[in-house]
Coordinates of C-alpha atoms in Angstrom, one line a residue:
X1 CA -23.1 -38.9 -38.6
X2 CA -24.6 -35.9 -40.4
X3 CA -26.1 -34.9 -37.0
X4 CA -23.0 -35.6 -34.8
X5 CA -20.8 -32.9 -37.3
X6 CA -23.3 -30.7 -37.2
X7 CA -23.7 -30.7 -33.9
X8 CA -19.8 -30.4 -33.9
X9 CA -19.9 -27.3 -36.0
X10 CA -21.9 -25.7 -33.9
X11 CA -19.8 -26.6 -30.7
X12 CA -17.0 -24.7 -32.8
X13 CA -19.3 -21.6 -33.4
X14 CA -20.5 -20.8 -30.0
X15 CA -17.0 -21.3 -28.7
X16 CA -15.3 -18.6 -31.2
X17 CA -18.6 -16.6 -30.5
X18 CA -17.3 -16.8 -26.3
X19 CA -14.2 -16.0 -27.2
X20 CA -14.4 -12.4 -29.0
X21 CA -15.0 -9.6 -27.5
X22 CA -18.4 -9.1 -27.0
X23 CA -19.9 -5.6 -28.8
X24 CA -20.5 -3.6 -25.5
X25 CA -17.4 -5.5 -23.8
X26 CA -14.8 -4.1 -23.1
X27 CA -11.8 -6.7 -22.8
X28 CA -8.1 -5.8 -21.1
X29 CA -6.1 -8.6 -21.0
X30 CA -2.9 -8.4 -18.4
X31 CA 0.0 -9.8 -17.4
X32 CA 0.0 -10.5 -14.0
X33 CA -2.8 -11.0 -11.4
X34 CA -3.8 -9.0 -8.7
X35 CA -2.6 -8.7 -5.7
X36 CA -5.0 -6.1 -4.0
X37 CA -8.5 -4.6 -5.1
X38 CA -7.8 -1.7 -2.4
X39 CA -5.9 1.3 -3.5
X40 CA -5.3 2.3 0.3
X41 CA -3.3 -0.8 1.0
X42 CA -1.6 -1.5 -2.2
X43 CA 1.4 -0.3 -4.2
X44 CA 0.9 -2.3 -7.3
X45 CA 0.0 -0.4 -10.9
X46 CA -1.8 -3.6 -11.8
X47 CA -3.8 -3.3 -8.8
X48 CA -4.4 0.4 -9.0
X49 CA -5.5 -0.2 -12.7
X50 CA -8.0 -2.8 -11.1
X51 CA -9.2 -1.0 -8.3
X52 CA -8.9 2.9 -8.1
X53 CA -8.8 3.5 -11.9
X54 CA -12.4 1.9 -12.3
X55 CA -14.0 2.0 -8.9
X56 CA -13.4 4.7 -7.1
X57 CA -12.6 8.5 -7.2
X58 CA -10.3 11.0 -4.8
X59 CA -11.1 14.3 -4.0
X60 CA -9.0 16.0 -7.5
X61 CA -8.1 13.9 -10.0
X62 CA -5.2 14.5 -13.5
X63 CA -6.8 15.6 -16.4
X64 CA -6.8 13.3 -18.8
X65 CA -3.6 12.5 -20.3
X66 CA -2.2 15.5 -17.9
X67 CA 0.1 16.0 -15.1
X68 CA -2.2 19.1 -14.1
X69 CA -5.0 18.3 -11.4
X70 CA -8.8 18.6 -11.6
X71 CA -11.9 19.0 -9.5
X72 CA -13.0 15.0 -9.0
X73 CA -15.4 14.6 -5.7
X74 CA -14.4 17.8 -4.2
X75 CA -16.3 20.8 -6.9
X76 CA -13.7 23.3 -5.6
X77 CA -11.3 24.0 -2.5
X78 CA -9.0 26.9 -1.4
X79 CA -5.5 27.0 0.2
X80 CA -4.8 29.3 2.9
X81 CA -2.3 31.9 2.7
X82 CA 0.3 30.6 4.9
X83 CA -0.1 27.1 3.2
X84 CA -1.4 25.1 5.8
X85 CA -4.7 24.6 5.6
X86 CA -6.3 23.1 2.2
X87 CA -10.9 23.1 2.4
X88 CA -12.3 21.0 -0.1
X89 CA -15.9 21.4 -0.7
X90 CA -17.7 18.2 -2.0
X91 CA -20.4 17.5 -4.5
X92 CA -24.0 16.4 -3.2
X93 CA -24.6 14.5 -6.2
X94 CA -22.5 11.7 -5.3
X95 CA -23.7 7.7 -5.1
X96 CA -21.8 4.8 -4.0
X97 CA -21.9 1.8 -5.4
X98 CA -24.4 -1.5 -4.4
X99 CA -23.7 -5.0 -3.9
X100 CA -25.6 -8.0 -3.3
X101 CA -24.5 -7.4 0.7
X102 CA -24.9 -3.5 0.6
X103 CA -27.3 -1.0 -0.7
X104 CA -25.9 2.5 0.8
X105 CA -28.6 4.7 2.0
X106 CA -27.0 8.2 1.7
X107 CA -24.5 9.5 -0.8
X108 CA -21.1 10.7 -0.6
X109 CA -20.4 13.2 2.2
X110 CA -17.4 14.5 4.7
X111 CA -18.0 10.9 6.7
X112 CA -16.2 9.1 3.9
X113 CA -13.7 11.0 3.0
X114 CA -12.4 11.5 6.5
X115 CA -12.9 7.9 7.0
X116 CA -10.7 7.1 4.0
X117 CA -7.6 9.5 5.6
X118 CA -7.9 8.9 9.1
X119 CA -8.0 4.9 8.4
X120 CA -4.0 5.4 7.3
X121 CA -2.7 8.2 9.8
X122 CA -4.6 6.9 13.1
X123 CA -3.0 3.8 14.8
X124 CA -5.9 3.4 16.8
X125 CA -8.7 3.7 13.8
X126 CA -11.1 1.0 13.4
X127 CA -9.7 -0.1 10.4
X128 CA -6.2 0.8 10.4
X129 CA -5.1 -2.9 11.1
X130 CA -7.5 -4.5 8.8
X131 CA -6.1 -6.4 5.6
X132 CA -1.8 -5.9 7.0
X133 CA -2.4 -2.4 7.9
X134 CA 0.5 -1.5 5.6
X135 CA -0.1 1.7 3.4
X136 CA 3.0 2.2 1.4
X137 CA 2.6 5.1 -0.3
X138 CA 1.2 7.1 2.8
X139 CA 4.5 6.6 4.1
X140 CA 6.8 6.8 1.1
X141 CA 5.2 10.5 0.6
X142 CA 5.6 11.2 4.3
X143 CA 1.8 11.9 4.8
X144 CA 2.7 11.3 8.6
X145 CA 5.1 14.0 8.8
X146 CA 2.9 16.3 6.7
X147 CA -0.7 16.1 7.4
X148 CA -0.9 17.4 10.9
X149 CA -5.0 16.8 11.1
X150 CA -8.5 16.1 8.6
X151 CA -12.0 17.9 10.2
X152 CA -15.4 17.9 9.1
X153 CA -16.7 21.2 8.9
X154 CA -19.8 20.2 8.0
X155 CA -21.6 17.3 5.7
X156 CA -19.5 18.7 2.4
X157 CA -16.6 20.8 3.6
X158 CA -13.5 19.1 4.5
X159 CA -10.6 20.8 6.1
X160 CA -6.9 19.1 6.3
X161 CA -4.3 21.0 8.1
X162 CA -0.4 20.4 7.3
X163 CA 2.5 20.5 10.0
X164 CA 4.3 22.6 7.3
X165 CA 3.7 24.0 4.0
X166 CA 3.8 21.4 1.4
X167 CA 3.9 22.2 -2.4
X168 CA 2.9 19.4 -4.3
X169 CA 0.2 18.2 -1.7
X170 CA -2.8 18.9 -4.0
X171 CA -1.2 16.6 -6.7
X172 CA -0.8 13.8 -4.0
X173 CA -4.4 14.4 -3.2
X174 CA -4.7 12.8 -6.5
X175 CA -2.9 10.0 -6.0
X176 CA -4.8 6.6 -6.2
X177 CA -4.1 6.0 -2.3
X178 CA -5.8 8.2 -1.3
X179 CA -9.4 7.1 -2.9
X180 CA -12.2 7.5 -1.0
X181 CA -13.7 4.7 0.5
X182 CA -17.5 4.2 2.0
X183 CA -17.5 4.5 5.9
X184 CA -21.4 3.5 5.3
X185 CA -20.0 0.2 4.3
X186 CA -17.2 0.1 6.5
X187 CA -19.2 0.2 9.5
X188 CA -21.5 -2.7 8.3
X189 CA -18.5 -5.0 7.4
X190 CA -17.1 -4.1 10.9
X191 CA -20.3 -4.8 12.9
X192 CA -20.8 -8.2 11.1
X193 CA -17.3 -8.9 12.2
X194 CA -15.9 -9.2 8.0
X195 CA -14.3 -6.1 7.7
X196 CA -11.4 -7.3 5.4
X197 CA -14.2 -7.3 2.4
X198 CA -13.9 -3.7 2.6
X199 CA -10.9 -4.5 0.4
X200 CA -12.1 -7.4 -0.9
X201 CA -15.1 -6.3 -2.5
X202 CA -14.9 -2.8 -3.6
X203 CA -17.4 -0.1 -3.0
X204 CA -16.6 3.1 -4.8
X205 CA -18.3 5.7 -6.6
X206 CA -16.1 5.4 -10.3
X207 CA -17.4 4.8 -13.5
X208 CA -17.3 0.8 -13.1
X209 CA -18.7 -1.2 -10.1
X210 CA -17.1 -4.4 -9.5
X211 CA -18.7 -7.6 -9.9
X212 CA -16.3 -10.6 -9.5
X213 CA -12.6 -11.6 -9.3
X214 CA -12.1 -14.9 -10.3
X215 CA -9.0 -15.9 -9.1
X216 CA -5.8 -15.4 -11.4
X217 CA -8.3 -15.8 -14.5
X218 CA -10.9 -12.5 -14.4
X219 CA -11.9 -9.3 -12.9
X220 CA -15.5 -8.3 -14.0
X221 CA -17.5 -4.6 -13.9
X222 CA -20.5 -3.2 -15.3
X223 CA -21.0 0.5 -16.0
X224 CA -22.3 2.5 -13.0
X225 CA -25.5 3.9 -13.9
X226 CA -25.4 7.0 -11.5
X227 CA -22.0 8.2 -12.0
X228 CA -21.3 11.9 -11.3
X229 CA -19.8 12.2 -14.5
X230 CA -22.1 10.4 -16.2
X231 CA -22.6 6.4 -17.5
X232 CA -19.4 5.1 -19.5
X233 CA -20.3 4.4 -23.3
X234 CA -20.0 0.6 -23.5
X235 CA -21.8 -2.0 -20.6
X236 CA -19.1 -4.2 -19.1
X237 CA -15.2 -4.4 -18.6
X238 CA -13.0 -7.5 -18.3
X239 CA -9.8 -7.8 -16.8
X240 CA -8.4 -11.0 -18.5
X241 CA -4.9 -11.8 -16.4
X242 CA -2.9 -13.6 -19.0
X243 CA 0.3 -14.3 -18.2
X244 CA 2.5 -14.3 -21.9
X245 CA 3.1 -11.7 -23.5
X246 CA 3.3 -13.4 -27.0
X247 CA -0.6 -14.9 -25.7
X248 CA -1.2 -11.6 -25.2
X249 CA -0.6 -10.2 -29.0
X250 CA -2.3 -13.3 -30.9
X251 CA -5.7 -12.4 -28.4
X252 CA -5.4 -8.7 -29.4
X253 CA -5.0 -9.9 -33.0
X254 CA -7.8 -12.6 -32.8
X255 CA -10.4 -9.8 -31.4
X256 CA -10.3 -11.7 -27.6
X257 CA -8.3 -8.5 -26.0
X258 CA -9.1 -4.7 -26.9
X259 CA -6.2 -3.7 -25.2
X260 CA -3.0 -5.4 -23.6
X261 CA -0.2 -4.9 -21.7
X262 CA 3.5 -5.0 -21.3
X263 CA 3.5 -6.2 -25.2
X264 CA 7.1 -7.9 -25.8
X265 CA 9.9 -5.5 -27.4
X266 CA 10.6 -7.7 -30.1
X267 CA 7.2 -7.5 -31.1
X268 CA 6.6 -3.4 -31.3
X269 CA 7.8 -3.1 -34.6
X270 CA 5.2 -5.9 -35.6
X271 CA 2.5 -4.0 -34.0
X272 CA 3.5 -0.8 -36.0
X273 CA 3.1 -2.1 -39.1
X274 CA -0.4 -4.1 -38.1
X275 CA -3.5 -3.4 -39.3
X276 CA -5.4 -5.0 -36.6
X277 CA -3.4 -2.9 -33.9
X278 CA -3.3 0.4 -32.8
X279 CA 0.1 1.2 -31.5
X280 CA 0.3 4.0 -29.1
X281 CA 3.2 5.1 -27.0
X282 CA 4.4 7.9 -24.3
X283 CA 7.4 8.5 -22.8
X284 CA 6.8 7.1 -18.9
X285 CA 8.1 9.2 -16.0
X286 CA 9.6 6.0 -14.8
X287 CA 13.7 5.0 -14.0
X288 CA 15.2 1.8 -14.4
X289 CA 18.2 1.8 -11.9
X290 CA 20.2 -0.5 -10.0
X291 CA 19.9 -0.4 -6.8
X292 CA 23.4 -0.3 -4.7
X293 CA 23.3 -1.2 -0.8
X294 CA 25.9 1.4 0.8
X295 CA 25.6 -1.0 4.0
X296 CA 27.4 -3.5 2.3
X297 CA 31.2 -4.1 2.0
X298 CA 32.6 -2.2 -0.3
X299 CA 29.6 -0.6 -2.0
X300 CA 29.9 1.5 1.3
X301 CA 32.7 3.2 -0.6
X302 CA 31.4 6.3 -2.9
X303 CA 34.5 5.3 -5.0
X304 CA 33.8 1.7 -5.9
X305 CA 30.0 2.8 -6.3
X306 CA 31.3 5.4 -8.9
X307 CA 33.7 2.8 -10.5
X308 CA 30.0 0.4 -11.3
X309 CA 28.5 3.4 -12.7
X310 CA 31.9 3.9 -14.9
X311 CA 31.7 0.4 -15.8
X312 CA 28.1 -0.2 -16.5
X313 CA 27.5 0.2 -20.0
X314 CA 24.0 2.5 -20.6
X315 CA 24.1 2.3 -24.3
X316 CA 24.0 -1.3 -24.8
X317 CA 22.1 -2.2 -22.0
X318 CA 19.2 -0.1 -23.9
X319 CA 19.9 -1.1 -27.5
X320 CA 19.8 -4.7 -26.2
X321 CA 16.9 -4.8 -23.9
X322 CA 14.9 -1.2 -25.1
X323 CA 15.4 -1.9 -28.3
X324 CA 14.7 1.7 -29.4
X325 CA 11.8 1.8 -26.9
X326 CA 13.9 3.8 -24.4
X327 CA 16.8 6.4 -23.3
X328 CA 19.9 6.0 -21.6
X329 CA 19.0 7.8 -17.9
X330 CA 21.6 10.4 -16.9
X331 CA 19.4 12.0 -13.7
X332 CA 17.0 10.2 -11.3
X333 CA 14.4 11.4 -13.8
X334 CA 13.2 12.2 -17.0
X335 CA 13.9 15.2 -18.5
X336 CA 10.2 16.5 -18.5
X337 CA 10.0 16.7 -14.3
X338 CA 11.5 19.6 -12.6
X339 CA 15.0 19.3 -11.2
X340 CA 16.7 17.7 -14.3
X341 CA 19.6 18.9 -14.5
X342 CA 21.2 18.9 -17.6
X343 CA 24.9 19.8 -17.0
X344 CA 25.9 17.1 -14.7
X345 CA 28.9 14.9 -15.1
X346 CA 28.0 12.2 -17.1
X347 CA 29.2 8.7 -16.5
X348 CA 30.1 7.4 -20.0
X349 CA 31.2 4.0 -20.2
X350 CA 34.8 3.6 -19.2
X351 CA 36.5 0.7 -17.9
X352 CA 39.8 2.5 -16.9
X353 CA 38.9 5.2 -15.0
X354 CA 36.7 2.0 -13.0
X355 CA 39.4 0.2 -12.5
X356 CA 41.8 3.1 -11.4
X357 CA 38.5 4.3 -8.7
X358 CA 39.0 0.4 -7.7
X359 CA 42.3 0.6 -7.2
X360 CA 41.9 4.2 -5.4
X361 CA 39.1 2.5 -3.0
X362 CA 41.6 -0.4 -1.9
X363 CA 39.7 -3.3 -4.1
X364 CA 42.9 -3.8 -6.9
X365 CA 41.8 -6.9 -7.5
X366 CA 38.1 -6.2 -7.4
X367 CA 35.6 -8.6 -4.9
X368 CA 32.2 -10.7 -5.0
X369 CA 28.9 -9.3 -5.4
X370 CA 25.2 -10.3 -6.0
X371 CA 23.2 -8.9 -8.6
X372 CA 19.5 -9.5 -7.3
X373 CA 17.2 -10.1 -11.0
X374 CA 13.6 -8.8 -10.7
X375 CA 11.4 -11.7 -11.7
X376 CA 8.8 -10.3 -13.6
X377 CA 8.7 -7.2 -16.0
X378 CA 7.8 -4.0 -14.8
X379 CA 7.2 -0.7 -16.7
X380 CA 10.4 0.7 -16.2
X381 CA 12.7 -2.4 -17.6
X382 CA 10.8 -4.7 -20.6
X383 CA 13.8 -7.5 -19.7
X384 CA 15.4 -7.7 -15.9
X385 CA 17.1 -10.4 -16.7
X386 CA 19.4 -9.3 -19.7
X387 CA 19.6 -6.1 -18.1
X388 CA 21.8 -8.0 -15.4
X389 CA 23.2 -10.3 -17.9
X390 CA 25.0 -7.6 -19.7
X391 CA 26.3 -5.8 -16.7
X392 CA 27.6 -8.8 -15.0
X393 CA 29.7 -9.0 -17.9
X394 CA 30.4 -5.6 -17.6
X395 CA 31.6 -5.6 -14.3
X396 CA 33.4 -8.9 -14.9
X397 CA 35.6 -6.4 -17.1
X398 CA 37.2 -4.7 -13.2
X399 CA 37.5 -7.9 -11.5
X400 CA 34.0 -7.7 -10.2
X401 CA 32.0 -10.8 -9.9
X402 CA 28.3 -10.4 -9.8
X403 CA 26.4 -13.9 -9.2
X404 CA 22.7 -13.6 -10.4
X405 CA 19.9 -14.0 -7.7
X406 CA 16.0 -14.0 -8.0
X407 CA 13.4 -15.5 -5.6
X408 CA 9.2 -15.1 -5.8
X409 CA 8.3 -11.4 -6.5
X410 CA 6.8 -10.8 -2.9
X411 CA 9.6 -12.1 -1.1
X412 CA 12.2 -10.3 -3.8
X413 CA 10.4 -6.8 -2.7
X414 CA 10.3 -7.9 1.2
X415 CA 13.9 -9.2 1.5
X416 CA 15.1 -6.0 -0.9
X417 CA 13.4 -4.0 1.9
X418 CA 14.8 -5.5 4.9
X419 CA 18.2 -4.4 3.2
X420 CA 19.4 -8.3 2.4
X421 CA 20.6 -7.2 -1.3
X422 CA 23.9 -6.2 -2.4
X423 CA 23.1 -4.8 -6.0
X424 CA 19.9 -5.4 -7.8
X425 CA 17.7 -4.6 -11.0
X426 CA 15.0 -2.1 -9.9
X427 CA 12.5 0.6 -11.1
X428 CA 10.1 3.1 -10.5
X429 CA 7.3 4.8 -11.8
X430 CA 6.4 8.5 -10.5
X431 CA 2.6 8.6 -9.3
X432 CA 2.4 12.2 -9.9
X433 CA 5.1 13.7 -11.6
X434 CA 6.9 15.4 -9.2
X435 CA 10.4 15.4 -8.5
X436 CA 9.9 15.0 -5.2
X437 CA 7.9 11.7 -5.9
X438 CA 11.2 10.2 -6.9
X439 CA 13.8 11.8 -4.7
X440 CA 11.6 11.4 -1.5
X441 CA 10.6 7.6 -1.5
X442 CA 14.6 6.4 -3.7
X443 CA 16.8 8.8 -1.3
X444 CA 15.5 10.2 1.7
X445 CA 16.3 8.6 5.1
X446 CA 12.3 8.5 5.9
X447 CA 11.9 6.0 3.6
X448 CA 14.8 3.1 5.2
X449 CA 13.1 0.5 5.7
X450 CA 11.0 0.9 2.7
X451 CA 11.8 1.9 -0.6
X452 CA 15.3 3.9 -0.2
X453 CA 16.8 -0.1 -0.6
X454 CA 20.0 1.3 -0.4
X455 CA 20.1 3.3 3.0
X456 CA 22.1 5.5 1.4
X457 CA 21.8 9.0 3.7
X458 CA 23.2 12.4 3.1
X459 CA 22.4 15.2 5.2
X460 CA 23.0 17.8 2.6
X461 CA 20.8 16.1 -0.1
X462 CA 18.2 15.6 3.0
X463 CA 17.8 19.8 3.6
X464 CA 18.0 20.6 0.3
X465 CA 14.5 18.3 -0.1
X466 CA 13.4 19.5 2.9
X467 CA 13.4 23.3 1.8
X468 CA 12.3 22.6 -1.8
X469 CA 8.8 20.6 -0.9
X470 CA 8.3 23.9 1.3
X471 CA 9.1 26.4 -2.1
X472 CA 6.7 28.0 -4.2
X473 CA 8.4 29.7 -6.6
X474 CA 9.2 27.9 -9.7
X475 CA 12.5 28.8 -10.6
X476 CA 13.7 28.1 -6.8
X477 CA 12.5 25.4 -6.4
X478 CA 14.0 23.7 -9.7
X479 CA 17.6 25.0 -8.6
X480 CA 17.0 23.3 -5.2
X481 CA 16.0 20.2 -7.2
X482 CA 19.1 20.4 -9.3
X483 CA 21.2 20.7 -6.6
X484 CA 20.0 17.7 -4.9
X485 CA 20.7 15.5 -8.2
X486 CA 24.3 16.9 -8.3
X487 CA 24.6 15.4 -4.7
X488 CA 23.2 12.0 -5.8
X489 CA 25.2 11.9 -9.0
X490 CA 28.7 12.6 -7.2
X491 CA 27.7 9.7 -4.8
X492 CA 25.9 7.5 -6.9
X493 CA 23.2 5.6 -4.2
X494 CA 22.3 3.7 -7.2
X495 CA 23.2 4.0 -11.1
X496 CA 20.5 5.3 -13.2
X497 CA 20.0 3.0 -16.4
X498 CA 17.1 4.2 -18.6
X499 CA 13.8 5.7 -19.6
X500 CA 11.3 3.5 -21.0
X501 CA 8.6 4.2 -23.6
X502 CA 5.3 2.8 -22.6
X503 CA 3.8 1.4 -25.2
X504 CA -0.7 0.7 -25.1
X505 CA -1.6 -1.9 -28.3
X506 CA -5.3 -1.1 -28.6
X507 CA -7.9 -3.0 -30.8
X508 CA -9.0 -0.6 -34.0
X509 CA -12.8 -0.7 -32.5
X510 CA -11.1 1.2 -29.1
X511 CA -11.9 5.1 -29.8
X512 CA -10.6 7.7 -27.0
X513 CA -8.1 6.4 -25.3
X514 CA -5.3 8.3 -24.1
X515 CA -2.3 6.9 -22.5
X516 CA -1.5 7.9 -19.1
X517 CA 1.5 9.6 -18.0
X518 CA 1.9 7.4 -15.1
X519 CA 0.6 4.1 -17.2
X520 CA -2.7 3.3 -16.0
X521 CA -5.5 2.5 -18.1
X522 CA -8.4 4.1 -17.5
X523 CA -11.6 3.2 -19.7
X524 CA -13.6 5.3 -18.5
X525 CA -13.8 8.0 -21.8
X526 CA -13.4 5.2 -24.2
X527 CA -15.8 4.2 -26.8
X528 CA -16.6 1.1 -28.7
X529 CA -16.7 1.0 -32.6
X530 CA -19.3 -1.4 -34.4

């Protein structure tokens, strides 16, 4: 008996022992798993946070923290005078990662990185088929219509010529899409007839090389010893996927997470006031919007859009669901991108002046409508669903009645695409903070099918982005911007809702991390305390 509780207690040691965050471990437990380890191919935070963040560089990178850009595997490059042509000259200290299939035998050089561009803009590449062949954000910021060619001068000079001048290129440069890939490794996956592990099992040259992902429980790295930059300051990282947020908080609390995310609202003023947490917080360049389809019976009409945003109530709908972790949105974005315009007319919550736009449009007695419910959470909104609680009742006040509809996250963003939708809770998070990286992929008439759910079109708003991606000047190009948000606020394509605050709830032995402005996580500068 003596030997069976002792053997018991033990049992319970090594167990709370496996669970806690090992000392050179670094543990990130999050919500959802992943859908892609391949940056190229995805459009997925998570999956960028699993992939690109850790594994693999691009050519500039943000500073840390920043929205400015940085030398990253390209030391230095110039811009010609006419704007066209961008030479980025690479670093010969470069290695790629090894696997137990793959040990490369040269480092980083032009190969690779025109591998990694030409794989998305050539039809007819190797690869360009491989895994879907779908590369959302090459199209959503209109790389096809920009990037007229990518040439190897030699083994570390790289030249990319535009089809027009393009003013925030560099910064989409640093975009996680465009991480550069090995071609070494490539072209042995391809001649062994496997090359969907390309994306499967990452090669990179970041500060982590991937190990494993076991399926919808872990992703697991160790350090890269050879990294440009140098070795990270703790041994491994975990990617625990763990679905509930209140699971979530209890692991940070217990010592089994070091960081989380997408921590419940109700639970931040909690985590403010604990000692085992540190809270830390940034406003995101994100928008949480509803999304109006103008091909649909009467949200074709500018007037009964108008009379939604009239009668959607902003101020509630963030007490309720931000819960003081957000701002009521009056642009398309934040008021720290270029463009925002602070003196348009604002929308305040008014149920007459809805009703009369009703009455104007020919709907008196107002109509049927869907309101399609994101089914998971997403930076931008912390509650989807009582987001379109709360303005079905709203809209219930005019005579309009919103049924709410949800289906499987995958199929919700394919069907949203192919235009089925009426009205719908949406969001989106900018990638680089430019105002074009919202206006561009929401608005523009490039984007339908894709991520302009609305099809909303206007030729106006179209030249005015047209002429401001092409303008250097400051100044000019702000006034363009705000100008274009004028347009979209007169015709309201959708109804911009809020702001949110992303919130990071670290461990106290996490030193150095800095939140992102475009909410990744990236370990890399962190330490571990004892």
């Amino acid at each position: 008996m003596r030997l069976s509780n002792l053997a018991l207690s033990l049992t319970l040691f090594s167990t709370a022992i496996a669970y806690a965050a090992p000392a050179n471990t670094l543990i990130s437990c999050v919500a959802t798993p992943l859908g892609k380890l391949s940056p190229a191919i995805t459009n997925d935070a998570n999956d960028f946070n699993a992939s690109s963040q850790q594994v693999y560089n691009r050519l500039l990178d943000f500073k840390s923290g920043e929205l400015n850009i940085e030398p990253s595997l390209a030391e230095k490059w110039e811009v010609s005078e006419d704007g066209l042509t961008y030479t980025f000259h690479l670093r010969k200290d470069v290695k790629f990662h090894s696997n137990k299939n793959f040990t490369p035998s040269r480092g980083l050089n032009a190969d690779d990185v025109i591998f990694s561009f030409q794989r998305q803009m050539d039809s007819k590449h190797s690869y360009h088929k491989v895994s879907g062949g779908t590369y959302f954000y090459y199209q959503w910021m209109n790389l096809p219509k920009i990037v007229k060619s990518i040439e190897k001068a030699d083994d570390y000079t790289v030249k990319i010529t535009l089809q027009q001048p393009n003013t925030p290129f560099l910064t989409t440069v640093a975009m996680d899409f465009l991480s550069i890939y090995s071609k070494e490794y490539a072209d042995k996956l391809l001649a062994e007839g496997n090359p969907e592990v390309l994306d499967q099992e990452p090669i990179g040259t970041g500060p982590f090389i991937f190990q494993t992902y076991q399926t919808d429980h872990a992703v697991r790295y160790i350090a890269n010893p050879d990294y440009f930059q140098g070795k990270a300051k703790f041994e491994r990282l975990i990617f625990s996927i763990t679905p509930d947020a209140g699971t979530r908080y209890a692991k940070l609390r217990a010592g089994e997470c070091d960081v989380i995310d997408f921590p419940n609202i109700s639970d931040i003023a909690q985590m403010k006031q604990d000692p085992k947490v540190n809270l830390l917080q940034r406003d995101g360049l994100n928008l949480a919007y509803i999304g109006l389809n103008s091909t649909k019976p009467a949200l074709n009409n500018a007037k009964v859009r108008q009379a939604l945003h009239y009668a959607t109530d902003k101020k509630s709908i963030v007490e309720a669901v931000y819960q003081g972790s957000g701002s009521v949105a009056t642009n398309p974005f934040p008021n720290a991108v270029l463009g925002y315009n602070d003196n348009l007319p604002q929308y305040e919550f008014n149920l007459e002046k809805a009703k009369a736009l009703l009455v104007e449009a020919g709907f008196a007695d107002g109509f049927e409508t869907e309101i399609w419910v994101q089914p998971v959470v997403r930076p931008s909104n912390p509650n989807p669903r009582r987001t379109a609680e709360i303005i079905q009742a709203d809209w219930a006040k005019i005579g309009v009645k919103a049924k709410l509809v949800t289906h499987e996250w995958a199929d919700f963003n394919k069907r949203t695409r192919e235009g089925e939708f009426s009205a719908g809770t949406y969001g989106w998070t900018s990638r680089n903070g430019d105002p074009d990286n919202f206006l561009f992929p929401l608005l523009s008439k490039a984007n339908i099918p894709g991520t302009n759910y609305g099809r909303w079109t206007d030729e106006n708003f179209e030249a005015l982005l047209a002429k401001a991606v092409q303008t250097q000047n400051r100044e000019e190009r702000a006034k363009l911007y705000q100008e274009a948000v004028h347009i979209v606020n007169e015709q309201t394509p959708f109804i911009p809702l809020a702001h949110s605050i992303n919130y990071v709830p670290l461990s106290q032995r996490v030193q150095g991390f800095v939140p992102n402005p475009f909410g990744y996580t990236s370990f890399y500068r962190v330490s571990l305390a004892k």
